[in-house]
PDB file of C-alpha atoms in Angstrom:
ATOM      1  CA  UNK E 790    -119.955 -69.934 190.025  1.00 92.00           C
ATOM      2  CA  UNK E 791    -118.304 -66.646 190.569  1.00 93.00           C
ATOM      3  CA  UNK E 792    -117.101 -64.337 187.746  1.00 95.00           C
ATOM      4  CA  UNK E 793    -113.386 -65.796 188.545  1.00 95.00           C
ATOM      5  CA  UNK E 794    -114.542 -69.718 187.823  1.00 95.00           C
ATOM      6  CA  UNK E 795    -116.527 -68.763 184.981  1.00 96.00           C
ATOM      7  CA  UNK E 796    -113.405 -67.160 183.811  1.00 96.00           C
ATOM      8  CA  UNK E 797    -111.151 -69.617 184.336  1.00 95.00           C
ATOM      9  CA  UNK E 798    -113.554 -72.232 182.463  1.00 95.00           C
ATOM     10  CA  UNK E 799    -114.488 -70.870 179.291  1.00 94.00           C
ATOM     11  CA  UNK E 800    -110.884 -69.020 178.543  1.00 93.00           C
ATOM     12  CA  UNK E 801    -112.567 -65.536 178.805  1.00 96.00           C
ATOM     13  CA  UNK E 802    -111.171 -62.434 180.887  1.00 97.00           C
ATOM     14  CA  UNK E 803    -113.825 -61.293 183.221  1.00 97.00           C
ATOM     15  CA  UNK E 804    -113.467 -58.111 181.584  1.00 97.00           C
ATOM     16  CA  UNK E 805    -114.968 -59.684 178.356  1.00 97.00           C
ATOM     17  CA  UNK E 806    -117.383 -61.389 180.689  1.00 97.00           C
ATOM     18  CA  UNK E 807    -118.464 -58.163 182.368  1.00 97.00           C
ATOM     19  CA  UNK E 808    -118.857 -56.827 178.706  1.00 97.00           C
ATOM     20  CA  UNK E 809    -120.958 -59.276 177.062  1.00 97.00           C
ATOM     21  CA  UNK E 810    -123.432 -58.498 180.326  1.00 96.00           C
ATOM     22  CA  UNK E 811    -122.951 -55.078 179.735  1.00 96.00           C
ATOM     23  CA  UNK E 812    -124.005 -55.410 175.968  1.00 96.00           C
ATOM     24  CA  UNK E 813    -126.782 -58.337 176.908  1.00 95.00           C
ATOM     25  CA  UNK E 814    -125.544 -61.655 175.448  1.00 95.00           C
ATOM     26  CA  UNK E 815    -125.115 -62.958 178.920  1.00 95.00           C
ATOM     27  CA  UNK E 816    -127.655 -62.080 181.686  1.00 94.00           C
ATOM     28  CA  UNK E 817    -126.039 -64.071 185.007  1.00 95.00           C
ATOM     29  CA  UNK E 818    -128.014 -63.907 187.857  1.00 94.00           C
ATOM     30  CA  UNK E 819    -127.495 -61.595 190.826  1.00 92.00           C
ATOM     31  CA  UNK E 820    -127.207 -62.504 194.659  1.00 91.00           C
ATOM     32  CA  UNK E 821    -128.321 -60.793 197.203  1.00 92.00           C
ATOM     33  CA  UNK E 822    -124.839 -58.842 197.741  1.00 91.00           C
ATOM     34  CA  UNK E 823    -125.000 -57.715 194.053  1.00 89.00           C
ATOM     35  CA  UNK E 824    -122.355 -60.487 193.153  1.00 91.00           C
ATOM     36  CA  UNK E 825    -122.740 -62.083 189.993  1.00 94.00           C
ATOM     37  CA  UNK E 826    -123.915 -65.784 190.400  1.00 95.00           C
ATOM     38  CA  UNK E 827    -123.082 -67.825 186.827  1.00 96.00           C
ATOM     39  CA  UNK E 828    -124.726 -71.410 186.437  1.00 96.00           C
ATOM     40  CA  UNK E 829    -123.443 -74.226 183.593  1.00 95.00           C
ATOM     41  CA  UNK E 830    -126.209 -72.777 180.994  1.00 94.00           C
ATOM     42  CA  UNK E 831    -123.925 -69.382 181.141  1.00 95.00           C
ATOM     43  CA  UNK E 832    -120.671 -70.919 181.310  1.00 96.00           C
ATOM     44  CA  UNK E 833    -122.027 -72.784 177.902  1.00 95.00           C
ATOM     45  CA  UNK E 834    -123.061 -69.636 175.940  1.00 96.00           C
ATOM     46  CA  UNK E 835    -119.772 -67.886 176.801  1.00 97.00           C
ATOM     47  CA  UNK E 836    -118.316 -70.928 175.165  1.00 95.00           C
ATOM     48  CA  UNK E 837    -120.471 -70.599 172.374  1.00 96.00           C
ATOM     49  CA  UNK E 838    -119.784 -66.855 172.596  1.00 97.00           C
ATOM     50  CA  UNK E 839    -115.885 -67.586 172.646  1.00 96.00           C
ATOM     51  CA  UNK E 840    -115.782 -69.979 169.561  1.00 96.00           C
ATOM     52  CA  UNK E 841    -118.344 -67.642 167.547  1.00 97.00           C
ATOM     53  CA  UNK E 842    -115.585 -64.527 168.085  1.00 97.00           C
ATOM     54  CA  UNK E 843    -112.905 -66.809 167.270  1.00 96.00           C
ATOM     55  CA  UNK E 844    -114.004 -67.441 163.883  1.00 97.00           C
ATOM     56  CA  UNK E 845    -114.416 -63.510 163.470  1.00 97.00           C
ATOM     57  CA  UNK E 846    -118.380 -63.329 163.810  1.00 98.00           C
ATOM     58  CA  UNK E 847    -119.161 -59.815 164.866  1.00 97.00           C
ATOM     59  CA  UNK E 848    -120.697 -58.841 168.261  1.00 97.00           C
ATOM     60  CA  UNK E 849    -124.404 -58.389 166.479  1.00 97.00           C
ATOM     61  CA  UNK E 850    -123.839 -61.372 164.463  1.00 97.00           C
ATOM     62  CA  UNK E 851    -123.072 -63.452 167.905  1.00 97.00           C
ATOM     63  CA  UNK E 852    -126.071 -61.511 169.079  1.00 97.00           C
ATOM     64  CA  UNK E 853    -127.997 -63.229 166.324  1.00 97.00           C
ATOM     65  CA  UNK E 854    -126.365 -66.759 166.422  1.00 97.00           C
ATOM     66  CA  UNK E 855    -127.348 -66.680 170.292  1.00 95.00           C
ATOM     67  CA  UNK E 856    -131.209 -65.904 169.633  1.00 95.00           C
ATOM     68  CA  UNK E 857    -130.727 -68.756 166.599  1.00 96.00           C
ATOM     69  CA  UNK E 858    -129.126 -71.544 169.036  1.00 94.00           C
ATOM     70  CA  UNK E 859    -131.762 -70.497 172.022  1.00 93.00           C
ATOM     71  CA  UNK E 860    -134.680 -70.422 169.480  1.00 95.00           C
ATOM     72  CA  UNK E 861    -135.778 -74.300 169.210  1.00 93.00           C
ATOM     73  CA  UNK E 862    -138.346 -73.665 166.070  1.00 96.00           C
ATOM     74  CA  UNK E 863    -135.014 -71.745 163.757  1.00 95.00           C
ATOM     75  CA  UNK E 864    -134.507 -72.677 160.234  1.00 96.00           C
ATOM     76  CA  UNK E 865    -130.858 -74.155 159.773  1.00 96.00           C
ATOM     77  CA  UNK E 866    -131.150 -71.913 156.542  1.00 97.00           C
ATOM     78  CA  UNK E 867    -131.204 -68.950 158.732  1.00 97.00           C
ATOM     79  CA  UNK E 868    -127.960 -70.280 160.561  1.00 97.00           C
ATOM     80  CA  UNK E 869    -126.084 -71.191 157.179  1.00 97.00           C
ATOM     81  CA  UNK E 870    -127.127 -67.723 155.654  1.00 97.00           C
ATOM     82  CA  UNK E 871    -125.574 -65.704 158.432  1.00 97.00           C
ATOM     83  CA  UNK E 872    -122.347 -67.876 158.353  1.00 98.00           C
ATOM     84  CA  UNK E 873    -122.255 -67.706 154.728  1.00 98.00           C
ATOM     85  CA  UNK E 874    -122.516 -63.761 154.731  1.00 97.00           C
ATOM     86  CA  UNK E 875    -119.578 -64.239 157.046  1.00 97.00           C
ATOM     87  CA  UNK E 876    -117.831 -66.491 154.995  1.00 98.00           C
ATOM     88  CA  UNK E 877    -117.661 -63.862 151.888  1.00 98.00           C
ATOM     89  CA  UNK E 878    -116.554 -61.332 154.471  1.00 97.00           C
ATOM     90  CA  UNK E 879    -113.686 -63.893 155.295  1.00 97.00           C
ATOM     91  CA  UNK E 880    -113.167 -64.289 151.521  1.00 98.00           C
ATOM     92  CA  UNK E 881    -113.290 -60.849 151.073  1.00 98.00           C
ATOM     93  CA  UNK E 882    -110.370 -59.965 153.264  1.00 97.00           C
ATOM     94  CA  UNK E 883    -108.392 -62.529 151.816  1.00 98.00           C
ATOM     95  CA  UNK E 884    -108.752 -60.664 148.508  1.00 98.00           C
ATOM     96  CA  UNK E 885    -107.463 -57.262 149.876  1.00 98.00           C
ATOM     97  CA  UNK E 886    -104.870 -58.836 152.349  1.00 98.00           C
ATOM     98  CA  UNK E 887    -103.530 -60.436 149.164  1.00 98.00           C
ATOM     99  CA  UNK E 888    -103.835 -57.912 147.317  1.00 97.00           C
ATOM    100  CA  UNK E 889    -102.007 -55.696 149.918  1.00 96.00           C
ATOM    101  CA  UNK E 890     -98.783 -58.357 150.241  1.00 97.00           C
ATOM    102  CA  UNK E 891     -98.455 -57.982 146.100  1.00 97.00           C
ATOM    103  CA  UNK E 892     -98.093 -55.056 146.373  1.00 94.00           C
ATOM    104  CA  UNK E 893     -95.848 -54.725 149.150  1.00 95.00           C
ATOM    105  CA  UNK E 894     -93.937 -57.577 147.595  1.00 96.00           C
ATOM    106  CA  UNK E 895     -93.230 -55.494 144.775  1.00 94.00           C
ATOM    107  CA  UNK E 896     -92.228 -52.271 146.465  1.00 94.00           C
ATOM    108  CA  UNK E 897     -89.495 -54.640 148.279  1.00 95.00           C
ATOM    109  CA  UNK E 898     -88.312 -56.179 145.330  1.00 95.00           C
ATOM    110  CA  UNK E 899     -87.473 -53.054 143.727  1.00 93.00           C
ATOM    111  CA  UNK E 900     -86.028 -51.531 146.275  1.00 92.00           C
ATOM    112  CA  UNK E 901     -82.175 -51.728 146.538  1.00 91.00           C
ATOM    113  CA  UNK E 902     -81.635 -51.652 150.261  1.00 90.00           C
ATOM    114  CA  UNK E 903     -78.547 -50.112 150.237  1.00 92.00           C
ATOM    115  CA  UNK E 904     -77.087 -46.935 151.668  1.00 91.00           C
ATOM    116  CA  UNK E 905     -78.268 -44.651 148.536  1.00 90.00           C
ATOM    117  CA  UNK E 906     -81.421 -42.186 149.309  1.00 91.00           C
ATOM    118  CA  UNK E 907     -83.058 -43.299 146.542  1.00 91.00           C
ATOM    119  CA  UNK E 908     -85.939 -45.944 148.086  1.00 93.00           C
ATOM    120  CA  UNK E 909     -88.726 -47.293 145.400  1.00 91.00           C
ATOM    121  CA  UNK E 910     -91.486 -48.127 148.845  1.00 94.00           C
ATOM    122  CA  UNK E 911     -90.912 -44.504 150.039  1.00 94.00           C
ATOM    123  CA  UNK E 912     -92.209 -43.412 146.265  1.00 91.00           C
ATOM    124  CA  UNK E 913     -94.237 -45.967 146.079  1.00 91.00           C
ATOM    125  CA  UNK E 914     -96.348 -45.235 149.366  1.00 92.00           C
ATOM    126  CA  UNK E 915     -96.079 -41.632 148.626  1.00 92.00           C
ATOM    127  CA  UNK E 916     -98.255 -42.141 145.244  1.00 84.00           C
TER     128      UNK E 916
END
């Protein structure tokens, strides 16, 4: 399969594609010409690669999840750990993005939106 197919089937641009080689998650094989020749075991670990960004996993921790799911003697512990670092991180952001709408919440509510100058966000966001 060319870039364009391998594209196509796991939902990826090729720029992302051309990355991930570029980084070393995916290693596709060369031809002769220099072209980039993708068989069904790379096609799978951009899939893998794909659903592991979707759920927010970092670049280094896909890096890590890819030597875990290639390594046939891993501990599941050493899977669950990593996702469960990432789940606090998840949790985490929660936290602050709720925090974040309170407080925006409240800067809204008092705030008049009329035609006066006066504007409680404004002082608010200038604290």
């Amino acid at each position: 399969m060319n870039i364009g197919d391998v594209a196509e089937r796991s939902g990826l641009p090729a720029k992302t594609i051309r990355y991930y080689e570029d980084i070393g998650l995916i290693r596709p094989h060369r031809s002769a010409n220099g072209y980039r020749c993708f068989v069904e075991s790379d096609l799978h670990k951009l899939a893998f690669l794909a659903r592991a960004r979707a759920l927010g996993f970092s670049i280094e921790d896909c890096r890590t999840l890819v030597g875990l799911y290639e390594d046939e003697s891993r501990a599941s512990a050493d899977v669950k750990d990593l996702a469960q670092q990432h789940l606090r991180k998840i949790d985490a952001k929660i936290s602050d993005l709720e925090a974040m709408r309170n407080t925006l919440s409240e800067l809204v509510e008092c705030c008049a939106g009329d035609d006066r100058p006066d504007c409680p966000i404004l002082r608010g966001l200038a604290k």
